[in-house]
């Protein structure tokens, strides 16, 4: 009887042990499953989240064709633009007379942006199909001034257009390819110093195709670039020159005698446009817009004698 009782107790104990082991296994499996679930949740939380941010801009190199008078200001503006937009760099910017720039485009040279020193030269580029006309903007304004050697005898003297037309001074102006020369001749039509073929005067004149008066003709030296014209006055080769205000800041060495009255010539504007053959039209347009709107850039234009349009 005692032996039977021991065998029954042993059997019950064994059964209980097996059950306990089974429960333990279930608990162990459940824990592994919970841990696995926790790991999966962690992985889901750590997974990268898709964003709507645009990728960094692709590197772009812009080729700018700009009027000579923009040389110093444009170089500083491009440096600032690259600081703000590191993906944009600039090829060797071509600074020439506006007419020369248009001729360069006509000869097949590549540019993304054209900026001229007169509306007329941009008109020429538009008529020839060298620019995208819907991108054209008037970017800057300028003034026409009479200058002389900085430390010369005429520095500070008020010199009028009438004085010039009377042949009182030797004079340097730009030739017909130089917008500053066109504006100078327009102004001189109002006092008889320059005669247009159709007799137009002042803002109605073109400053091209005419002749200087018999009195003034022997006194005039023509320059192929406005910088050259300024140099003639700086070195004393001529008494005075007619250039832009910005050239005084850019070239130095000359003093302003008189600001030529604005109503004697067409408004002096600098239009800019994206070139028709540009491979980077969006970047080119963005640069033009920035030149006209960025406040830090505005300080550069003002420093070099330009006014934003």
Short mmCIF file of C-alpha atoms in Angstrom, two decimals:
data_model
loop_
_atom_site.label_atom_id
_atom_site.label_comp_id
_atom_site.label_asym_id
_atom_site.label_seq_id
_atom_site.Cartn_x
_atom_site.Cartn_y
_atom_site.Cartn_z
CA UNK A 1 0.00 0.00 0.00
CA UNK A 2 2.78 2.36 0.92
CA UNK A 3 4.60 1.48 -2.31
CA UNK A 4 1.47 2.17 -4.38
CA UNK A 5 1.03 5.54 -2.65
CA UNK A 6 4.67 6.45 -3.42
CA UNK A 7 4.20 5.50 -7.12
CA UNK A 8 1.02 7.61 -7.37
CA UNK A 9 2.71 10.60 -5.71
CA UNK A 10 5.69 10.30 -8.04
CA UNK A 11 3.43 10.16 -11.08
CA UNK A 12 1.49 13.21 -9.96
CA UNK A 13 4.72 15.09 -9.25
CA UNK A 14 6.09 14.21 -12.68
CA UNK A 15 2.91 15.38 -14.34
CA UNK A 16 3.02 18.65 -12.46
CA UNK A 17 6.67 19.17 -13.42
CA UNK A 18 5.93 18.58 -17.10
CA UNK A 19 3.05 21.05 -16.97
CA UNK A 20 5.23 23.61 -15.27
CA UNK A 21 7.92 23.18 -17.89
CA UNK A 22 5.31 23.59 -20.61
CA UNK A 23 4.03 26.81 -19.09
CA UNK A 24 7.57 28.06 -18.77
CA UNK A 25 8.20 27.33 -22.42
CA UNK A 26 5.10 29.20 -23.43
CA UNK A 27 6.17 32.14 -21.35
CA UNK A 28 9.62 32.01 -22.90
CA UNK A 29 8.20 31.90 -26.45
CA UNK A 30 5.87 34.80 -25.68
CA UNK A 31 8.75 36.86 -24.33
CA UNK A 32 10.76 36.23 -27.50
CA UNK A 33 7.79 37.23 -29.60
CA UNK A 34 7.34 40.41 -27.54
CA UNK A 35 11.03 41.23 -27.87
CA UNK A 36 10.86 40.61 -31.59
CA UNK A 37 7.84 42.89 -31.85
CA UNK A 38 9.63 45.57 -29.85
CA UNK A 39 12.64 45.29 -32.15
CA UNK A 40 10.44 45.59 -35.22
CA UNK A 41 8.76 48.66 -33.79
CA UNK A 42 12.13 50.22 -33.05
CA UNK A 43 13.29 49.52 -36.56
CA UNK A 44 10.13 51.12 -37.99
CA UNK A 45 10.68 54.22 -35.85
CA UNK A 46 14.30 54.46 -36.96
CA UNK A 47 13.53 54.06 -40.66
CA UNK A 48 14.20 57.22 -42.72
CA UNK A 49 11.16 59.35 -43.38
CA UNK A 50 10.60 60.60 -46.92
CA UNK A 51 10.81 64.42 -47.21
CA UNK A 52 9.51 66.91 -49.74
CA UNK A 53 12.68 69.04 -49.70
CA UNK A 54 14.17 69.69 -53.13
CA UNK A 55 17.63 68.27 -53.75
CA UNK A 56 20.60 70.62 -53.79
CA UNK A 57 20.96 72.51 -57.07
CA UNK A 58 23.10 71.04 -59.79
CA UNK A 59 26.39 72.86 -60.47
CA UNK A 60 25.96 75.58 -63.08
CA UNK A 61 28.52 77.84 -64.75
CA UNK A 62 27.10 81.05 -66.22
CA UNK A 63 28.70 83.06 -68.99
CA UNK A 64 27.90 86.76 -68.69
CA UNK A 65 28.34 89.39 -71.41
CA UNK A 66 28.25 92.83 -69.73
CA UNK A 67 28.92 96.43 -70.72
CA UNK A 68 32.36 97.77 -69.84
CA UNK A 69 31.04 100.18 -67.24
CA UNK A 70 29.81 97.25 -65.14
CA UNK A 71 33.27 95.69 -64.73
CA UNK A 72 34.00 96.41 -61.07
CA UNK A 73 30.42 96.22 -59.81
CA UNK A 74 29.58 92.99 -61.63
CA UNK A 75 32.72 91.25 -60.34
CA UNK A 76 31.68 91.98 -56.75
CA UNK A 77 28.08 91.00 -57.42
CA UNK A 78 29.13 87.64 -58.86
CA UNK A 79 31.31 86.95 -55.82
CA UNK A 80 28.39 87.66 -53.50
CA UNK A 81 26.03 85.55 -55.59
CA UNK A 82 28.40 82.57 -55.43
CA UNK A 83 28.57 82.93 -51.64
CA UNK A 84 24.78 82.77 -51.45
CA UNK A 85 24.47 80.11 -54.20
CA UNK A 86 27.59 77.91 -54.04
CA UNK A 87 26.37 75.72 -56.89
CA UNK A 88 26.63 78.65 -59.32
CA UNK A 89 29.99 79.75 -60.70
CA UNK A 90 30.85 82.20 -63.45
CA UNK A 91 32.98 81.75 -66.53
CA UNK A 92 35.37 84.53 -67.53
CA UNK A 93 32.86 87.38 -67.84
CA UNK A 94 33.24 89.35 -71.07
CA UNK A 95 33.25 93.12 -70.57
CA UNK A 96 33.11 95.05 -73.84
CA UNK A 97 31.31 97.93 -75.47
CA UNK A 98 27.64 97.06 -75.84
CA UNK A 99 27.84 97.05 -79.62
CA UNK A 100 30.83 94.73 -79.51
CA UNK A 101 28.95 92.32 -77.24
CA UNK A 102 26.09 92.13 -79.73
CA UNK A 103 28.58 91.50 -82.52
CA UNK A 104 30.17 88.71 -80.47
CA UNK A 105 26.81 87.00 -80.14
CA UNK A 106 26.30 87.44 -83.86
CA UNK A 107 29.64 85.74 -84.46
CA UNK A 108 28.42 82.68 -82.58
CA UNK A 109 30.06 83.22 -79.19
CA UNK A 110 28.17 81.66 -76.28
CA UNK A 111 26.59 83.59 -73.42
CA UNK A 112 23.83 82.98 -70.89
CA UNK A 113 23.17 86.63 -69.99
CA UNK A 114 23.57 89.87 -71.94
CA UNK A 115 23.60 93.23 -70.15
CA UNK A 116 24.04 96.33 -72.31
CA UNK A 117 24.50 100.00 -71.45
CA UNK A 118 21.62 101.15 -73.63
CA UNK A 119 18.17 100.04 -74.65
CA UNK A 120 19.12 100.56 -78.30
CA UNK A 121 21.86 97.92 -78.23
CA UNK A 122 19.52 95.46 -76.56
CA UNK A 123 16.97 96.25 -79.27
CA UNK A 124 19.60 95.28 -81.84
CA UNK A 125 20.17 91.98 -80.03
CA UNK A 126 16.43 91.33 -79.86
CA UNK A 127 15.89 92.06 -83.56
CA UNK A 128 18.68 89.64 -84.44
CA UNK A 129 17.16 86.92 -82.25
CA UNK A 130 20.08 86.79 -79.81
CA UNK A 131 17.95 87.10 -76.65
CA UNK A 132 14.74 85.65 -75.25
CA UNK A 133 12.64 88.83 -75.35
CA UNK A 134 10.26 87.78 -72.58
CA UNK A 135 13.23 87.71 -70.16
CA UNK A 136 14.31 91.29 -70.85
CA UNK A 137 14.45 93.58 -67.81
CA UNK A 138 15.62 97.15 -67.26
CA UNK A 139 18.16 96.58 -64.51
CA UNK A 140 19.97 99.86 -63.77
CA UNK A 141 19.96 103.59 -64.46
CA UNK A 142 22.95 105.91 -64.83
CA UNK A 143 23.82 109.58 -65.40
CA UNK A 144 25.92 111.27 -68.05
CA UNK A 145 28.61 113.57 -66.65
CA UNK A 146 31.35 115.88 -67.92
CA UNK A 147 34.69 115.01 -66.31
CA UNK A 148 38.23 116.31 -66.31
CA UNK A 149 41.63 115.40 -64.91
CA UNK A 150 41.24 114.98 -61.16
CA UNK A 151 43.93 117.46 -60.19
CA UNK A 152 43.76 119.56 -63.35
CA UNK A 153 42.95 123.22 -63.75
CA UNK A 154 39.35 122.49 -64.75
CA UNK A 155 38.52 120.33 -61.72
CA UNK A 156 35.47 121.76 -60.01
CA UNK A 157 34.61 124.09 -62.90
CA UNK A 158 31.00 124.14 -64.10
CA UNK A 159 31.22 123.36 -67.82
CA UNK A 160 28.07 123.60 -69.90
CA UNK A 161 27.03 121.99 -73.18
CA UNK A 162 27.08 125.47 -74.70
CA UNK A 163 30.75 125.83 -73.71
CA UNK A 164 31.54 122.54 -75.41
CA UNK A 165 29.65 123.41 -78.60
CA UNK A 166 31.52 126.72 -78.78
CA UNK A 167 34.78 124.79 -78.98
CA UNK A 168 36.12 126.02 -75.65
CA UNK A 169 37.57 122.62 -74.71
CA UNK A 170 39.02 119.54 -76.32
CA UNK A 171 36.56 116.70 -75.81
CA UNK A 172 36.55 112.88 -75.74
CA UNK A 173 33.38 110.87 -76.38
CA UNK A 174 32.64 107.28 -77.32
CA UNK A 175 32.26 106.36 -80.97
CA UNK A 176 28.96 105.16 -82.43
CA UNK A 177 29.39 101.66 -80.99
CA UNK A 178 29.60 103.06 -77.43
CA UNK A 179 26.27 103.94 -75.79
CA UNK A 180 27.86 106.67 -73.66
CA UNK A 181 28.97 108.28 -76.90
CA UNK A 182 25.44 108.06 -78.30
CA UNK A 183 24.04 109.79 -75.22
CA UNK A 184 26.75 112.48 -75.42
CA UNK A 185 25.91 113.21 -79.05
CA UNK A 186 22.19 113.32 -78.24
CA UNK A 187 22.91 115.94 -75.58
CA UNK A 188 25.12 117.93 -77.96
CA UNK A 189 22.31 118.13 -80.55
CA UNK A 190 20.46 120.47 -78.18
CA UNK A 191 23.20 123.09 -78.55
CA UNK A 192 24.15 122.51 -82.17
CA UNK A 193 27.33 120.61 -81.42
CA UNK A 194 26.12 117.47 -83.20
CA UNK A 195 23.78 117.35 -86.17
CA UNK A 196 21.60 114.34 -86.91
CA UNK A 197 20.69 113.49 -90.53
CA UNK A 198 16.99 114.18 -89.89
CA UNK A 199 17.59 117.14 -87.60
CA UNK A 200 16.32 115.36 -84.47
CA UNK A 201 17.49 116.75 -81.15
CA UNK A 202 17.64 115.70 -77.50
CA UNK A 203 15.80 112.52 -76.51
CA UNK A 204 14.42 112.25 -80.06
CA UNK A 205 17.93 111.93 -81.48
CA UNK A 206 19.88 108.68 -81.80
CA UNK A 207 23.38 110.04 -81.40
CA UNK A 208 24.41 108.03 -84.45
CA UNK A 209 24.82 108.69 -88.15
CA UNK A 210 25.34 112.43 -87.78
CA UNK A 211 28.32 114.76 -87.69
CA UNK A 212 29.90 117.15 -85.22
CA UNK A 213 29.62 120.82 -86.03
CA UNK A 214 32.46 122.49 -87.91
CA UNK A 215 33.43 124.26 -84.71
CA UNK A 216 33.49 121.16 -82.54
CA UNK A 217 34.79 118.55 -84.98
CA UNK A 218 38.51 119.40 -84.63
CA UNK A 219 38.19 119.36 -80.85
CA UNK A 220 36.78 115.81 -80.59
CA UNK A 221 38.63 112.56 -79.88
CA UNK A 222 36.62 109.33 -80.24
CA UNK A 223 37.13 106.24 -78.09
CA UNK A 224 36.10 102.67 -78.77
CA UNK A 225 35.33 102.05 -75.09
CA UNK A 226 33.95 104.33 -72.42
CA UNK A 227 36.92 103.40 -70.24
CA UNK A 228 39.25 104.71 -72.94
CA UNK A 229 37.28 107.95 -73.11
CA UNK A 230 37.65 108.40 -69.37
CA UNK A 231 41.39 107.73 -69.61
CA UNK A 232 41.83 110.50 -72.19
CA UNK A 233 40.59 112.99 -69.61
CA UNK A 234 42.50 111.40 -66.74
CA UNK A 235 45.83 111.69 -68.57
CA UNK A 236 45.17 115.20 -69.83
CA UNK A 237 45.10 114.13 -73.47
CA UNK A 238 41.85 116.08 -73.68
CA UNK A 239 40.41 118.78 -71.46
CA UNK A 240 37.14 117.00 -70.76
CA UNK A 241 35.22 113.82 -71.50
CA UNK A 242 31.58 112.77 -71.38
CA UNK A 243 31.10 109.47 -69.53
CA UNK A 244 28.82 107.78 -67.00
CA UNK A 245 28.80 108.54 -63.30
CA UNK A 246 29.74 104.91 -62.72
CA UNK A 247 32.92 105.39 -64.78
CA UNK A 248 34.14 107.97 -62.30
CA UNK A 249 33.92 105.36 -59.52
CA UNK A 250 35.26 102.57 -61.71
CA UNK A 251 38.18 104.35 -63.35
CA UNK A 252 39.15 107.02 -60.85
CA UNK A 253 41.58 109.79 -61.72
CA UNK A 254 38.86 112.16 -62.95
CA UNK A 255 36.64 114.74 -61.32
CA UNK A 256 33.05 115.56 -62.23
CA UNK A 257 32.55 119.07 -63.56
CA UNK A 258 28.87 118.88 -64.44
CA UNK A 259 26.00 116.39 -64.60
CA UNK A 260 24.51 116.65 -68.08
CA UNK A 261 20.79 117.54 -67.86
CA UNK A 262 18.72 114.38 -68.18
CA UNK A 263 16.22 115.98 -70.54
CA UNK A 264 18.89 116.45 -73.24
CA UNK A 265 19.24 112.73 -73.98
CA UNK A 266 17.35 109.46 -73.75
CA UNK A 267 17.18 107.85 -70.29
CA UNK A 268 20.37 105.92 -69.59
CA UNK A 269 19.27 102.38 -68.80
CA UNK A 270 20.98 99.02 -68.58
CA UNK A 271 18.71 96.24 -69.84
CA UNK A 272 19.55 92.60 -69.19
CA UNK A 273 18.19 89.45 -70.80
CA UNK A 274 18.73 85.71 -71.04
CA UNK A 275 20.44 84.83 -74.29
CA UNK A 276 18.46 82.78 -76.77
CA UNK A 277 21.12 80.06 -76.90
CA UNK A 278 21.55 79.71 -73.14
CA UNK A 279 21.76 76.16 -71.78
CA UNK A 280 20.92 77.39 -68.28
CA UNK A 281 17.88 79.61 -68.77
CA UNK A 282 16.45 79.21 -65.26
CA UNK A 283 19.78 79.91 -63.55
CA UNK A 284 20.41 82.86 -65.86
CA UNK A 285 16.99 84.38 -65.14
CA UNK A 286 17.46 83.80 -61.41
CA UNK A 287 20.74 85.74 -61.51
CA UNK A 288 19.16 88.68 -63.32
CA UNK A 289 16.28 88.79 -60.83
CA UNK A 290 18.69 88.59 -57.89
CA UNK A 291 20.73 91.51 -59.24
CA UNK A 292 17.58 93.61 -59.18
CA UNK A 293 16.16 92.57 -55.81
CA UNK A 294 18.86 91.48 -53.36
CA UNK A 295 19.47 94.21 -50.77
CA UNK A 296 23.11 93.28 -50.15
CA UNK A 297 23.72 93.44 -53.87
CA UNK A 298 22.00 96.84 -54.01
CA UNK A 299 24.80 98.26 -51.89
CA UNK A 300 27.32 97.10 -54.49
CA UNK A 301 25.52 98.86 -57.34
CA UNK A 302 25.23 102.06 -55.32
CA UNK A 303 28.89 101.94 -54.34
CA UNK A 304 29.85 101.90 -58.02
CA UNK A 305 27.46 104.65 -59.10
CA UNK A 306 24.46 102.68 -60.39
CA UNK A 307 20.82 102.97 -59.48
CA UNK A 308 18.57 99.93 -59.56
CA UNK A 309 15.73 100.44 -62.00
#
